[in-house]
């Protein structure tokens, strides 16, 4: 019997991942909230929308410092400033949104 082994090569990356949960003040998940990360180093912007569980995931984030914001219709925009994203790491940034106008900002 002849066995052939296949080795799967995986690409290694030095980039990180930002994950989190967006909820309201009662703890209910907010579906469809827009989550944006902005690099304090380069000004690069990445955005996504929360899923049916209120969670989000932004992959291939260059190492650095980021401001993470979340907004949804009927809620104030909330910002988490200074999130450190080291390379090859998954970092969590969960935010709680308060009822209000999106133009209102909570930092």
Tab-separated table of C-alpha atoms in Angstrom, residues 5-101:
chain	number	residue	atom	x	y	z
A	5	UNK	CA	0.868	12.751	2.444
A	6	UNK	CA	-0.345	16.190	1.437
A	7	UNK	CA	0.881	19.087	3.495
A	8	UNK	CA	-1.270	22.167	3.499
A	9	UNK	CA	0.744	25.325	3.616
A	10	UNK	CA	-1.003	28.177	5.314
A	11	UNK	CA	-0.065	31.738	4.643
A	12	UNK	CA	1.180	33.442	7.750
A	13	UNK	CA	0.279	37.025	8.377
A	14	UNK	CA	1.405	39.595	10.889
A	15	UNK	CA	-2.000	41.298	10.867
A	16	UNK	CA	-4.543	41.194	13.677
A	17	UNK	CA	-8.312	40.835	13.929
A	18	UNK	CA	-10.827	43.042	15.754
A	19	UNK	CA	-14.006	41.353	17.008
A	20	UNK	CA	-16.801	42.493	19.269
A	21	UNK	CA	-20.430	42.640	20.291
A	22	UNK	CA	-22.631	45.716	19.949
A	23	UNK	CA	-25.501	45.954	22.439
A	24	UNK	CA	-27.927	48.510	23.815
A	25	UNK	CA	-28.025	49.519	27.493
A	26	UNK	CA	-30.346	46.572	28.303
A	27	UNK	CA	-27.864	44.073	26.861
A	28	UNK	CA	-29.819	43.321	23.668
A	29	UNK	CA	-27.698	42.764	20.577
A	30	UNK	CA	-27.967	45.464	17.915
A	31	UNK	CA	-28.317	43.904	14.470
A	32	UNK	CA	-27.094	45.965	11.519
A	33	UNK	CA	-24.989	48.443	13.502
A	34	UNK	CA	-22.144	49.975	11.516
A	35	UNK	CA	-18.757	49.410	13.140
A	36	UNK	CA	-15.773	51.446	11.929
A	37	UNK	CA	-12.112	51.269	12.887
A	38	UNK	CA	-9.772	54.162	12.124
A	39	UNK	CA	-6.000	53.841	12.385
A	40	UNK	CA	-4.468	56.553	14.567
A	41	UNK	CA	-1.184	55.926	12.729
A	42	UNK	CA	-2.287	56.058	9.078
A	43	UNK	CA	-5.889	57.272	9.053
A	44	UNK	CA	-6.934	54.069	7.246
A	45	UNK	CA	-10.633	53.282	7.690
A	46	UNK	CA	-12.319	49.868	7.729
A	47	UNK	CA	-16.036	49.259	8.304
A	48	UNK	CA	-18.448	46.359	8.680
A	49	UNK	CA	-21.995	45.697	9.874
A	50	UNK	CA	-23.023	43.544	12.843
A	51	UNK	CA	-24.696	40.211	12.139
A	52	UNK	CA	-27.881	38.660	13.575
A	53	UNK	CA	-26.148	38.155	16.936
A	54	UNK	CA	-24.855	41.739	17.069
A	55	UNK	CA	-21.263	40.620	16.571
A	56	UNK	CA	-18.668	41.839	14.107
A	57	UNK	CA	-15.250	40.766	12.837
A	58	UNK	CA	-12.705	42.837	10.911
A	59	UNK	CA	-9.739	40.776	9.732
A	60	UNK	CA	-6.321	41.649	8.306
A	61	UNK	CA	-5.925	44.715	10.514
A	62	UNK	CA	-2.411	46.139	10.421
A	63	UNK	CA	-0.775	46.347	13.859
A	64	UNK	CA	-1.270	49.731	15.509
A	65	UNK	CA	-3.628	51.915	17.500
A	66	UNK	CA	-7.267	52.266	16.430
A	67	UNK	CA	-10.420	54.146	17.354
A	68	UNK	CA	-13.449	51.845	17.130
A	69	UNK	CA	-16.892	53.394	16.676
A	70	UNK	CA	-20.375	51.954	16.367
A	71	UNK	CA	-23.604	53.559	15.275
A	72	UNK	CA	-27.124	52.414	14.484
A	73	UNK	CA	-30.428	54.066	13.678
A	74	UNK	CA	-31.976	55.468	16.857
A	75	UNK	CA	-28.728	55.251	18.854
A	76	UNK	CA	-25.873	57.584	19.739
A	77	UNK	CA	-22.493	56.902	18.139
A	78	UNK	CA	-20.142	55.328	20.669
A	79	UNK	CA	-16.334	55.394	20.340
A	80	UNK	CA	-13.611	53.304	21.986
A	81	UNK	CA	-10.357	55.250	21.510
A	82	UNK	CA	-6.858	53.847	21.596
A	83	UNK	CA	-7.468	50.144	20.963
A	84	UNK	CA	-4.089	48.427	20.550
A	85	UNK	CA	-4.008	45.759	17.821
A	86	UNK	CA	-0.792	43.716	17.947
A	87	UNK	CA	0.084	41.527	14.983
A	88	UNK	CA	-1.406	38.010	14.752
A	89	UNK	CA	-3.778	38.702	17.656
A	90	UNK	CA	-7.560	38.762	17.987
A	91	UNK	CA	-8.617	41.822	19.995
A	92	UNK	CA	-12.119	42.409	21.354
A	93	UNK	CA	-13.838	45.787	21.403
A	94	UNK	CA	-17.466	45.503	22.465
A	95	UNK	CA	-19.550	48.670	22.679
A	96	UNK	CA	-22.830	49.650	24.347
A	97	UNK	CA	-25.015	52.103	22.431
A	98	UNK	CA	-27.417	54.482	24.160
A	99	UNK	CA	-30.739	55.509	22.657
A	100	UNK	CA	-30.406	58.875	20.943
A	101	UNK	CA	-29.435	60.510	17.692
